Amino acid sequence: MTASALTPAVPASSRAPQLALILITMVWGGTFLVVQYALSFSTPMFFVGCRFAAAALALALVSGRALRGMTGRDLIAGAVIGVAIALGYGAQTMGLQYITSSESAFLTALYVPIVPLLQWAVWRQAPRLATWAGIVLAFVGLVLLTGNGAGAITLNQGQALTVFSAFAIAAEVVLIGLFAGRVDTRRVTVVQLAVASLVAFALMPMAGETSVPAFSWMLVVLAGGLGLASALIQLTMNWAQRSLDPSRATIIYAGEPVWAGVAGRIAGERLPAMALLGGALVVLGVIVSEFKLRKGRSKQGTVG
């Protein structure tokens, strides 16, 4: 079965991919707080491994016929994207041991202005002036968000891990865009989720996790629930980016830290005023970096 038969091509004018990404961004934003709570029952990399194992299993169970046509390109694409997912979510989850879910979400959003830089490295597409402006705004936001002065940036352990995760997630977005349209969406998603799980388990010793956490039904529920959410997120990203380029998709992803901040505030998290300003500048940097894509598209370019 071809990718187009499994996942029909979406007309460029369709708003369905944009609306789908908005919905999964809301789900994605809410997962930060849930993951932080899950760390009360598990170590970070073990939880990431369980989370993506559940996601891979759930999607595989409803993709039996599609998996029979697995190709070498599907395997390669899924494996490469899966490694990026494991590194990104693994570092992010480890960072949540030291910082709030709201701060983690805003720092993770730095991956958005990083995407054009990686596209520059991969496809030799030089960033536009607006992109550089967005990067500067995001950098200033990082300084304020992390509580550093203008002279130097000194990250604590949680902040450093989360910034690293932003680079890995940016690589994931670029890789999805690189392979989108040339592979079967569902097969690749199953592979990338399974690979992410295996890599996370393999990295446990490097993360200092020398033993498996004690069994807990709450851990099972959280890992299973987030696994289903991860499957939904990854499948939707792969499907939507068949008709949306990575840069346009990242505009929508910019809403993720906002939703995470809302969830965190409901849960009682209170970031300092300067940190909130820094987070706002990060989000503004995301929007500014993609300004040209929205300009002149008063209807189609509006995703809110």
PDB file of C-alpha atoms in Angstrom:
ATOM      1  CA  MET A   1       0.000   0.000   0.000  1.00  0.00           C
ATOM      2  CA  THR A   2       1.416   3.382  -0.950  1.00  0.00           C
ATOM      3  CA  ALA A   3       1.662   6.329   1.391  1.00  0.00           C
ATOM      4  CA  SER A   4      -0.882   8.233  -0.664  1.00  0.00           C
ATOM      5  CA  ALA A   5      -3.350   5.376  -0.414  1.00  0.00           C
ATOM      6  CA  LEU A   6      -2.957   5.175   3.334  1.00  0.00           C
ATOM      7  CA  THR A   7      -2.782   8.933   3.935  1.00  0.00           C
ATOM      8  CA  PRO A   8      -4.443  10.906   1.132  1.00  0.00           C
ATOM      9  CA  ALA A   9      -2.665  14.005  -0.045  1.00  0.00           C
ATOM     10  CA  VAL A  10      -4.126  17.176   1.453  1.00  0.00           C
ATOM     11  CA  PRO A  11      -4.701  20.167  -0.826  1.00  0.00           C
ATOM     12  CA  ALA A  12      -2.378  23.070  -0.063  1.00  0.00           C
ATOM     13  CA  SER A  13      -5.416  25.277   0.622  1.00  0.00           C
ATOM     14  CA  SER A  14      -6.902  22.891   3.197  1.00  0.00           C
ATOM     15  CA  ARG A  15      -6.963  24.096   6.792  1.00  0.00           C
ATOM     16  CA  ALA A  16      -7.266  20.535   8.140  1.00  0.00           C
ATOM     17  CA  PRO A  17      -3.504  20.021   8.725  1.00  0.00           C
ATOM     18  CA  GLN A  18      -3.244  23.377  10.489  1.00  0.00           C
ATOM     19  CA  LEU A  19      -6.254  22.700  12.706  1.00  0.00           C
ATOM     20  CA  ALA A  20      -4.956  19.206  13.496  1.00  0.00           C
ATOM     21  CA  LEU A  21      -1.582  20.608  14.570  1.00  0.00           C
ATOM     22  CA  ILE A  22      -3.296  23.202  16.765  1.00  0.00           C
ATOM     23  CA  LEU A  23      -5.188  20.443  18.589  1.00  0.00           C
ATOM     24  CA  ILE A  24      -2.150  18.230  19.130  1.00  0.00           C
ATOM     25  CA  THR A  25      -0.171  21.285  20.267  1.00  0.00           C
ATOM     26  CA  MET A  26      -2.735  21.761  23.036  1.00  0.00           C
ATOM     27  CA  VAL A  27      -2.314  18.106  24.001  1.00  0.00           C
ATOM     28  CA  TRP A  28       1.469  18.434  23.805  1.00  0.00           C
ATOM     29  CA  GLY A  29       1.451  21.476  26.090  1.00  0.00           C
ATOM     30  CA  GLY A  30      -0.465  19.583  28.750  1.00  0.00           C
ATOM     31  CA  THR A  31       1.990  16.671  28.793  1.00  0.00           C
ATOM     32  CA  PHE A  32       4.768  18.643  30.545  1.00  0.00           C
ATOM     33  CA  LEU A  33       2.919  18.716  33.845  1.00  0.00           C
ATOM     34  CA  VAL A  34       1.899  15.063  33.522  1.00  0.00           C
ATOM     35  CA  VAL A  35       5.487  13.971  32.834  1.00  0.00           C
ATOM     36  CA  GLN A  36       6.752  15.928  35.835  1.00  0.00           C
ATOM     37  CA  TYR A  37       4.188  14.164  38.028  1.00  0.00           C
ATOM     38  CA  ALA A  38       5.175  10.791  36.563  1.00  0.00           C
ATOM     39  CA  LEU A  39       8.754  11.309  37.781  1.00  0.00           C
ATOM     40  CA  SER A  40       7.416  10.672  41.289  1.00  0.00           C
ATOM     41  CA  PHE A  41       7.027   7.034  40.249  1.00  0.00           C
ATOM     42  CA  SER A  42       9.833   6.510  37.728  1.00  0.00           C
ATOM     43  CA  THR A  43      13.288   7.539  36.606  1.00  0.00           C
ATOM     44  CA  PRO A  44      13.370   9.745  33.464  1.00  0.00           C
ATOM     45  CA  MET A  45      14.774   7.500  30.726  1.00  0.00           C
ATOM     46  CA  PHE A  46      12.846   4.447  31.933  1.00  0.00           C
ATOM     47  CA  PHE A  47       9.639   6.465  31.771  1.00  0.00           C
ATOM     48  CA  VAL A  48      10.487   7.747  28.274  1.00  0.00           C
ATOM     49  CA  GLY A  49      11.143   4.167  27.178  1.00  0.00           C
ATOM     50  CA  CYS A  50       7.820   2.964  28.626  1.00  0.00           C
ATOM     51  CA  ARG A  51       5.967   5.928  27.167  1.00  0.00           C
ATOM     52  CA  PHE A  52       7.129   5.313  23.628  1.00  0.00           C
ATOM     53  CA  ALA A  53       6.831   1.530  23.932  1.00  0.00           C
ATOM     54  CA  ALA A  54       3.156   2.049  24.774  1.00  0.00           C
ATOM     55  CA  ALA A  55       2.819   4.482  21.880  1.00  0.00           C
ATOM     56  CA  ALA A  56       4.456   2.088  19.406  1.00  0.00           C
ATOM     57  CA  LEU A  57       2.336  -0.853  20.587  1.00  0.00           C
ATOM     58  CA  ALA A  58      -0.915   1.120  20.406  1.00  0.00           C
ATOM     59  CA  LEU A  59      -0.238   2.313  16.876  1.00  0.00           C
ATOM     60  CA  ALA A  60       1.086  -1.060  15.696  1.00  0.00           C
ATOM     61  CA  LEU A  61      -2.120  -2.782  16.830  1.00  0.00           C
ATOM     62  CA  VAL A  62      -4.189  -0.632  14.475  1.00  0.00           C
ATOM     63  CA  SER A  63      -1.649  -0.638  11.640  1.00  0.00           C
ATOM     64  CA  GLY A  64      -1.217  -4.345  10.971  1.00  0.00           C
ATOM     65  CA  ARG A  65      -1.993  -4.256   7.246  1.00  0.00           C
ATOM     66  CA  ALA A  66       0.115  -1.163   6.635  1.00  0.00           C
ATOM     67  CA  LEU A  67       3.145  -2.666   8.390  1.00  0.00           C
ATOM     68  CA  ARG A  68       3.242  -5.579   5.934  1.00  0.00           C
ATOM     69  CA  GLY A  69       4.508  -3.264   3.232  1.00  0.00           C
ATOM     70  CA  MET A  70       7.472  -1.969   5.267  1.00  0.00           C
ATOM     71  CA  THR A  71      10.314  -0.737   3.058  1.00  0.00           C
ATOM     72  CA  GLY A  72      13.965  -0.016   3.718  1.00  0.00           C
ATOM     73  CA  ARG A  73      13.325   3.701   3.361  1.00  0.00           C
ATOM     74  CA  ASP A  74      10.541   3.493   5.960  1.00  0.00           C
ATOM     75  CA  LEU A  75      12.922   1.772   8.382  1.00  0.00           C
ATOM     76  CA  ILE A  76      15.738   4.255   7.822  1.00  0.00           C
ATOM     77  CA  ALA A  77      13.469   7.282   8.161  1.00  0.00           C
ATOM     78  CA  GLY A  78      11.794   5.891  11.284  1.00  0.00           C
ATOM     79  CA  ALA A  79      15.109   4.964  12.882  1.00  0.00           C
ATOM     80  CA  VAL A  80      16.713   8.358  12.315  1.00  0.00           C
ATOM     81  CA  ILE A  81      13.668  10.275  13.539  1.00  0.00           C
ATOM     82  CA  GLY A  82      13.324   7.870  16.481  1.00  0.00           C
ATOM     83  CA  VAL A  83      16.851   8.617  17.710  1.00  0.00           C
ATOM     84  CA  ALA A  84      16.112  12.353  17.613  1.00  0.00           C
ATOM     85  CA  ILE A  85      12.869  11.782  19.550  1.00  0.00           C
ATOM     86  CA  ALA A  86      14.639   9.734  22.228  1.00  0.00           C
ATOM     87  CA  LEU A  87      17.335  12.365  22.710  1.00  0.00           C
ATOM     88  CA  GLY A  88      14.834  15.230  22.733  1.00  0.00           C
ATOM     89  CA  TYR A  89      12.232  13.753  25.053  1.00  0.00           C
ATOM     90  CA  GLY A  90      14.872  12.043  27.195  1.00  0.00           C
ATOM     91  CA  ALA A  91      16.794  15.252  27.899  1.00  0.00           C
ATOM     92  CA  GLN A  92      13.565  17.173  28.401  1.00  0.00           C
ATOM     93  CA  THR A  93      12.262  14.620  30.917  1.00  0.00           C
ATOM     94  CA  MET A  94      15.546  14.609  32.816  1.00  0.00           C
ATOM     95  CA  GLY A  95      15.414  18.404  32.935  1.00  0.00           C
ATOM     96  CA  LEU A  96      11.938  18.320  34.489  1.00  0.00           C
ATOM     97  CA  GLN A  97      13.547  16.947  37.655  1.00  0.00           C
ATOM     98  CA  TYR A  98      15.086  20.386  38.261  1.00  0.00           C
ATOM     99  CA  ILE A  99      12.814  23.040  36.722  1.00  0.00           C
ATOM    100  CA  THR A 100       9.078  23.712  36.536  1.00  0.00           C
ATOM    101  CA  SER A 101       6.947  22.411  33.694  1.00  0.00           C
ATOM    102  CA  SER A 102       6.251  25.988  32.535  1.00  0.00           C
ATOM    103  CA  GLU A 103       9.944  26.877  32.331  1.00  0.00           C
ATOM    104  CA  SER A 104      10.641  23.608  30.552  1.00  0.00           C
ATOM    105  CA  ALA A 105       7.974  24.356  27.958  1.00  0.00           C
ATOM    106  CA  PHE A 106       9.304  27.846  27.184  1.00  0.00           C
ATOM    107  CA  LEU A 107      12.896  26.583  26.919  1.00  0.00           C
ATOM    108  CA  THR A 108      11.784  23.721  24.693  1.00  0.00           C
ATOM    109  CA  ALA A 109      10.165  26.289  22.382  1.00  0.00           C
ATOM    110  CA  LEU A 110      13.665  27.443  21.461  1.00  0.00           C
ATOM    111  CA  TYR A 111      13.666  24.593  18.958  1.00  0.00           C
ATOM    112  CA  VAL A 112      11.458  26.704  16.694  1.00  0.00           C
ATOM    113  CA  PRO A 113      14.054  29.354  15.724  1.00  0.00           C
ATOM    114  CA  ILE A 114      16.643  26.560  15.635  1.00  0.00           C
ATOM    115  CA  VAL A 115      14.750  24.816  12.808  1.00  0.00           C
ATOM    116  CA  PRO A 116      15.691  27.412  10.124  1.00  0.00           C
ATOM    117  CA  LEU A 117      19.333  27.161  11.194  1.00  0.00           C
ATOM    118  CA  LEU A 118      19.284  23.402  10.721  1.00  0.00           C
ATOM    119  CA  GLN A 119      17.524  23.839   7.382  1.00  0.00           C
ATOM    120  CA  TRP A 120      20.369  26.167   6.434  1.00  0.00           C
ATOM    121  CA  ALA A 121      22.885  23.463   7.327  1.00  0.00           C
ATOM    122  CA  VAL A 122      20.986  20.659   5.555  1.00  0.00           C
ATOM    123  CA  TRP A 123      19.481  22.369   2.505  1.00  0.00           C
ATOM    124  CA  ARG A 124      21.674  25.490   2.262  1.00  0.00           C
ATOM    125  CA  GLN A 125      18.586  27.691   2.696  1.00  0.00           C
ATOM    126  CA  ALA A 126      19.964  30.856   4.273  1.00  0.00           C
ATOM    127  CA  PRO A 127      17.698  32.303   6.994  1.00  0.00           C
ATOM    128  CA  ARG A 128      15.889  35.514   6.110  1.00  0.00           C
ATOM    129  CA  LEU A 129      16.256  38.774   8.013  1.00  0.00           C
ATOM    130  CA  ALA A 130      13.015  38.050   9.883  1.00  0.00           C
ATOM    131  CA  THR A 131      14.432  34.687  10.952  1.00  0.00           C
ATOM    132  CA  TRP A 132      17.536  36.321  12.390  1.00  0.00           C
ATOM    133  CA  ALA A 133      15.328  38.834  14.214  1.00  0.00           C
ATOM    134  CA  GLY A 134      13.356  35.956  15.689  1.00  0.00           C
ATOM    135  CA  ILE A 135      16.552  34.218  16.795  1.00  0.00           C
ATOM    136  CA  VAL A 136      17.737  37.399  18.543  1.00  0.00           C
ATOM    137  CA  LEU A 137      14.391  37.756  20.341  1.00  0.00           C
ATOM    138  CA  ALA A 138      14.495  34.099  21.393  1.00  0.00           C
ATOM    139  CA  PHE A 139      18.070  34.551  22.663  1.00  0.00           C
ATOM    140  CA  VAL A 140      17.064  37.579  24.761  1.00  0.00           C
ATOM    141  CA  GLY A 141      14.120  35.551  26.031  1.00  0.00           C
ATOM    142  CA  LEU A 142      16.509  32.760  27.016  1.00  0.00           C
ATOM    143  CA  VAL A 143      18.627  35.215  29.015  1.00  0.00           C
ATOM    144  CA  LEU A 144      15.601  36.504  30.930  1.00  0.00           C
ATOM    145  CA  LEU A 145      13.963  33.098  31.323  1.00  0.00           C
ATOM    146  CA  THR A 146      17.051  31.515  32.867  1.00  0.00           C
ATOM    147  CA  GLY A 147      17.737  34.431  35.205  1.00  0.00           C
ATOM    148  CA  ASN A 148      21.118  35.292  33.691  1.00  0.00           C
ATOM    149  CA  GLY A 149      22.628  38.709  33.116  1.00  0.00           C
ATOM    150  CA  ALA A 150      23.477  40.084  29.703  1.00  0.00           C
ATOM    151  CA  GLY A 151      27.168  39.331  30.163  1.00  0.00           C
ATOM    152  CA  ALA A 152      26.979  35.554  30.098  1.00  0.00           C
ATOM    153  CA  ILE A 153      24.561  32.646  30.060  1.00  0.00           C
ATOM    154  CA  THR A 154      24.982  30.137  32.856  1.00  0.00           C
ATOM    155  CA  LEU A 155      22.473  27.321  32.758  1.00  0.00           C
ATOM    156  CA  ASN A 156      21.622  25.097  35.680  1.00  0.00           C
ATOM    157  CA  GLN A 157      21.400  21.368  35.065  1.00  0.00           C
ATOM    158  CA  GLY A 158      17.703  21.331  34.234  1.00  0.00           C
ATOM    159  CA  GLN A 159      17.968  24.319  31.913  1.00  0.00           C
ATOM    160  CA  ALA A 160      20.993  22.895  30.084  1.00  0.00           C
ATOM    161  CA  LEU A 161      19.271  19.557  29.525  1.00  0.00           C
ATOM    162  CA  THR A 162      16.151  21.285  28.235  1.00  0.00           C
ATOM    163  CA  VAL A 163      18.078  23.530  25.834  1.00  0.00           C
ATOM    164  CA  PHE A 164      19.823  20.410  24.493  1.00  0.00           C
ATOM    165  CA  SER A 165      16.392  18.820  24.036  1.00  0.00           C
ATOM    166  CA  ALA A 166      15.347  21.851  21.970  1.00  0.00           C
ATOM    167  CA  PHE A 167      18.145  21.122  19.489  1.00  0.00           C
ATOM    168  CA  ALA A 168      17.142  17.451  19.282  1.00  0.00           C
ATOM    169  CA  ILE A 169      13.461  18.290  18.749  1.00  0.00           C
ATOM    170  CA  ALA A 170      14.422  20.815  16.047  1.00  0.00           C
ATOM    171  CA  ALA A 171      16.312  18.001  14.320  1.00  0.00           C
ATOM    172  CA  GLU A 172      13.187  15.829  14.599  1.00  0.00           C
ATOM    173  CA  VAL A 173      11.031  18.481  12.891  1.00  0.00           C
ATOM    174  CA  VAL A 174      13.549  18.930  10.070  1.00  0.00           C
ATOM    175  CA  LEU A 175      13.895  15.169   9.580  1.00  0.00           C
ATOM    176  CA  ILE A 176      10.121  14.722   9.405  1.00  0.00           C
ATOM    177  CA  GLY A 177      10.029  17.422   6.740  1.00  0.00           C
ATOM    178  CA  LEU A 178      12.901  15.756   4.904  1.00  0.00           C
ATOM    179  CA  PHE A 179      11.149  12.383   4.645  1.00  0.00           C
ATOM    180  CA  ALA A 180       7.504  13.534   4.473  1.00  0.00           C
ATOM    181  CA  GLY A 181       5.841  12.581   1.186  1.00  0.00           C
ATOM    182  CA  ARG A 182       8.479   9.943   0.379  1.00  0.00           C
ATOM    183  CA  VAL A 183       7.586   7.335   2.993  1.00  0.00           C
ATOM    184  CA  ASP A 184       4.483   5.708   4.449  1.00  0.00           C
ATOM    185  CA  THR A 185       3.331   7.888   7.338  1.00  0.00           C
ATOM    186  CA  ARG A 186       1.931   5.160   9.556  1.00  0.00           C
ATOM    187  CA  ARG A 187       4.800   2.707   9.066  1.00  0.00           C
ATOM    188  CA  VAL A 188       7.398   5.376   9.776  1.00  0.00           C
ATOM    189  CA  THR A 189       5.537   6.530  12.880  1.00  0.00           C
ATOM    190  CA  VAL A 190       5.459   2.992  14.326  1.00  0.00           C
ATOM    191  CA  VAL A 191       9.181   2.561  13.635  1.00  0.00           C
ATOM    192  CA  GLN A 192      10.180   5.915  15.096  1.00  0.00           C
ATOM    193  CA  LEU A 193       8.174   5.325  18.275  1.00  0.00           C
ATOM    194  CA  ALA A 194       9.667   1.841  18.715  1.00  0.00           C
ATOM    195  CA  VAL A 195      13.203   3.091  18.071  1.00  0.00           C
ATOM    196  CA  ALA A 196      12.694   5.990  20.497  1.00  0.00           C
ATOM    197  CA  SER A 197      11.671   3.486  23.170  1.00  0.00           C
ATOM    198  CA  LEU A 198      14.659   1.186  22.568  1.00  0.00           C
ATOM    199  CA  VAL A 199      17.138   4.072  22.513  1.00  0.00           C
ATOM    200  CA  ALA A 200      15.693   5.477  25.753  1.00  0.00           C
ATOM    201  CA  PHE A 201      16.083   2.117  27.501  1.00  0.00           C
ATOM    202  CA  ALA A 202      19.618   1.779  26.121  1.00  0.00           C
ATOM    203  CA  LEU A 203      20.553   5.224  27.487  1.00  0.00           C
ATOM    204  CA  MET A 204      19.454   4.404  31.048  1.00  0.00           C
ATOM    205  CA  PRO A 205      22.985   3.507  32.277  1.00  0.00           C
ATOM    206  CA  MET A 206      24.408   6.714  30.778  1.00  0.00           C
ATOM    207  CA  ALA A 207      21.725   8.671  32.639  1.00  0.00           C
ATOM    208  CA  GLY A 208      22.708   7.032  35.908  1.00  0.00           C
ATOM    209  CA  GLU A 209      19.658   4.761  36.024  1.00  0.00           C
ATOM    210  CA  THR A 210      21.096   1.474  37.228  1.00  0.00           C
ATOM    211  CA  SER A 211      17.858  -0.227  38.223  1.00  0.00           C
ATOM    212  CA  VAL A 212      14.238  -0.456  37.143  1.00  0.00           C
ATOM    213  CA  PRO A 213      11.729   1.463  39.329  1.00  0.00           C
ATOM    214  CA  ALA A 214       9.337  -0.519  41.510  1.00  0.00           C
ATOM    215  CA  PHE A 215       6.080  -1.516  39.852  1.00  0.00           C
ATOM    216  CA  SER A 216       3.283   1.022  40.214  1.00  0.00           C
ATOM    217  CA  TRP A 217      -0.168   1.041  38.674  1.00  0.00           C
ATOM    218  CA  MET A 218       0.010   4.820  38.523  1.00  0.00           C
ATOM    219  CA  LEU A 219       3.174   4.510  36.438  1.00  0.00           C
ATOM    220  CA  VAL A 220       1.366   2.098  34.112  1.00  0.00           C
ATOM    221  CA  VAL A 221      -1.561   4.505  33.725  1.00  0.00           C
ATOM    222  CA  LEU A 222       0.663   7.550  33.126  1.00  0.00           C
ATOM    223  CA  ALA A 223       2.994   5.778  30.695  1.00  0.00           C
ATOM    224  CA  GLY A 224       0.055   4.269  28.821  1.00  0.00           C
ATOM    225  CA  GLY A 225      -1.872   7.529  28.664  1.00  0.00           C
ATOM    226  CA  LEU A 226       1.132   9.538  27.519  1.00  0.00           C
ATOM    227  CA  GLY A 227       1.980   6.748  25.116  1.00  0.00           C
ATOM    228  CA  LEU A 228      -1.392   7.176  23.415  1.00  0.00           C
ATOM    229  CA  ALA A 229      -0.871  10.946  23.377  1.00  0.00           C
ATOM    230  CA  SER A 230       2.604  10.495  21.871  1.00  0.00           C
ATOM    231  CA  ALA A 231       1.251   8.205  19.151  1.00  0.00           C
ATOM    232  CA  LEU A 232      -1.409  10.791  18.313  1.00  0.00           C
ATOM    233  CA  ILE A 233       1.131  13.629  18.303  1.00  0.00           C
ATOM    234  CA  GLN A 234       3.710  11.868  16.136  1.00  0.00           C
ATOM    235  CA  LEU A 235       1.184  10.473  13.644  1.00  0.00           C
ATOM    236  CA  THR A 236      -0.486  13.873  13.284  1.00  0.00           C
ATOM    237  CA  MET A 237       2.863  15.642  12.823  1.00  0.00           C
ATOM    238  CA  ASN A 238       3.893  13.203  10.099  1.00  0.00           C
ATOM    239  CA  TRP A 239       0.518  13.463   8.348  1.00  0.00           C
ATOM    240  CA  ALA A 240       0.189  17.240   8.557  1.00  0.00           C
ATOM    241  CA  GLN A 241       3.735  17.939   7.386  1.00  0.00           C
ATOM    242  CA  ARG A 242       2.985  16.162   4.124  1.00  0.00           C
ATOM    243  CA  SER A 243       1.339  19.427   3.055  1.00  0.00           C
ATOM    244  CA  LEU A 244       2.932  21.923   5.473  1.00  0.00           C
ATOM    245  CA  ASP A 245       6.636  22.723   5.303  1.00  0.00           C
ATOM    246  CA  PRO A 246       8.596  22.591   8.595  1.00  0.00           C
ATOM    247  CA  SER A 247       8.764  26.371   8.943  1.00  0.00           C
ATOM    248  CA  ARG A 248       4.996  26.859   8.680  1.00  0.00           C
ATOM    249  CA  ALA A 249       4.382  23.968  11.057  1.00  0.00           C
ATOM    250  CA  THR A 250       6.644  25.559  13.651  1.00  0.00           C
ATOM    251  CA  ILE A 251       4.424  28.661  13.740  1.00  0.00           C
ATOM    252  CA  ILE A 252       1.649  26.463  15.092  1.00  0.00           C
ATOM    253  CA  TYR A 253       3.992  24.634  17.454  1.00  0.00           C
ATOM    254  CA  ALA A 254       4.752  28.026  19.034  1.00  0.00           C
ATOM    255  CA  GLY A 255       1.482  27.725  20.941  1.00  0.00           C
ATOM    256  CA  GLU A 256       2.741  24.685  22.866  1.00  0.00           C
ATOM    257  CA  PRO A 257       4.545  26.573  25.684  1.00  0.00           C
ATOM    258  CA  VAL A 258       1.522  28.829  26.093  1.00  0.00           C
ATOM    259  CA  TRP A 259      -0.737  25.839  26.716  1.00  0.00           C
ATOM    260  CA  ALA A 260       1.908  24.348  29.032  1.00  0.00           C
ATOM    261  CA  GLY A 261       2.077  27.645  30.920  1.00  0.00           C
ATOM    262  CA  VAL A 262      -1.709  27.659  31.330  1.00  0.00           C
ATOM    263  CA  ALA A 263      -1.633  24.085  32.680  1.00  0.00           C
ATOM    264  CA  GLY A 264       1.240  24.937  35.004  1.00  0.00           C
ATOM    265  CA  ARG A 265      -0.497  28.004  36.388  1.00  0.00           C
ATOM    266  CA  ILE A 266      -3.666  26.000  37.068  1.00  0.00           C
ATOM    267  CA  ALA A 267      -1.451  23.556  38.977  1.00  0.00           C
ATOM    268  CA  GLY A 268      -0.013  26.384  41.079  1.00  0.00           C
ATOM    269  CA  GLU A 269       3.261  27.179  39.282  1.00  0.00           C
ATOM    270  CA  ARG A 270       4.267  30.850  39.426  1.00  0.00           C
ATOM    271  CA  LEU A 271       7.188  32.006  37.292  1.00  0.00           C
ATOM    272  CA  PRO A 272       8.897  35.307  38.186  1.00  0.00           C
ATOM    273  CA  ALA A 273       7.903  38.353  36.110  1.00  0.00           C
ATOM    274  CA  MET A 274      11.245  38.396  34.263  1.00  0.00           C
ATOM    275  CA  ALA A 275      10.907  34.706  33.420  1.00  0.00           C
ATOM    276  CA  LEU A 276       7.410  35.299  32.051  1.00  0.00           C
ATOM    277  CA  LEU A 277       8.760  38.174  29.953  1.00  0.00           C
ATOM    278  CA  GLY A 278      11.519  35.890  28.704  1.00  0.00           C
ATOM    279  CA  GLY A 279       8.989  33.224  27.775  1.00  0.00           C
ATOM    280  CA  ALA A 280       6.917  35.810  25.936  1.00  0.00           C
ATOM    281  CA  LEU A 281       9.992  36.915  23.974  1.00  0.00           C
ATOM    282  CA  VAL A 282      10.717  33.307  23.015  1.00  0.00           C
ATOM    283  CA  VAL A 283       7.176  32.922  21.647  1.00  0.00           C
ATOM    284  CA  LEU A 284       7.438  36.314  19.919  1.00  0.00           C
ATOM    285  CA  GLY A 285      10.725  35.218  18.388  1.00  0.00           C
ATOM    286  CA  VAL A 286       8.995  32.154  17.000  1.00  0.00           C
ATOM    287  CA  ILE A 287       6.285  34.254  15.358  1.00  0.00           C
ATOM    288  CA  VAL A 288       8.656  36.912  14.028  1.00  0.00           C
ATOM    289  CA  SER A 289      11.002  34.306  12.550  1.00  0.00           C
ATOM    290  CA  GLU A 290       8.161  33.087  10.326  1.00  0.00           C
ATOM    291  CA  PHE A 291       6.634  36.494   9.568  1.00  0.00           C
ATOM    292  CA  LYS A 292       7.192  36.321   5.818  1.00  0.00           C
ATOM    293  CA  LEU A 293       5.171  33.105   5.538  1.00  0.00           C
ATOM    294  CA  ARG A 294       2.170  34.823   7.125  1.00  0.00           C
ATOM    295  CA  LYS A 295       2.510  38.114   5.299  1.00  0.00           C
ATOM    296  CA  GLY A 296       0.044  38.500   2.444  1.00  0.00           C
ATOM    297  CA  ARG A 297      -1.967  35.465   3.536  1.00  0.00           C
ATOM    298  CA  SER A 298      -4.537  37.146   5.684  1.00  0.00           C
ATOM    299  CA  LYS A 299      -6.835  34.125   5.754  1.00  0.00           C
ATOM    300  CA  GLN A 300      -4.859  31.035   4.951  1.00  0.00           C
ATOM    301  CA  GLY A 301      -1.855  32.103   7.035  1.00  0.00           C
ATOM    302  CA  THR A 302      -3.899  32.654  10.184  1.00  0.00           C
ATOM    303  CA  VAL A 303      -3.858  29.582  12.372  1.00  0.00           C
ATOM    304  CA  GLY A 304      -5.427  30.902  15.554  1.00  0.00           C
TER     305      GLY A 304
END
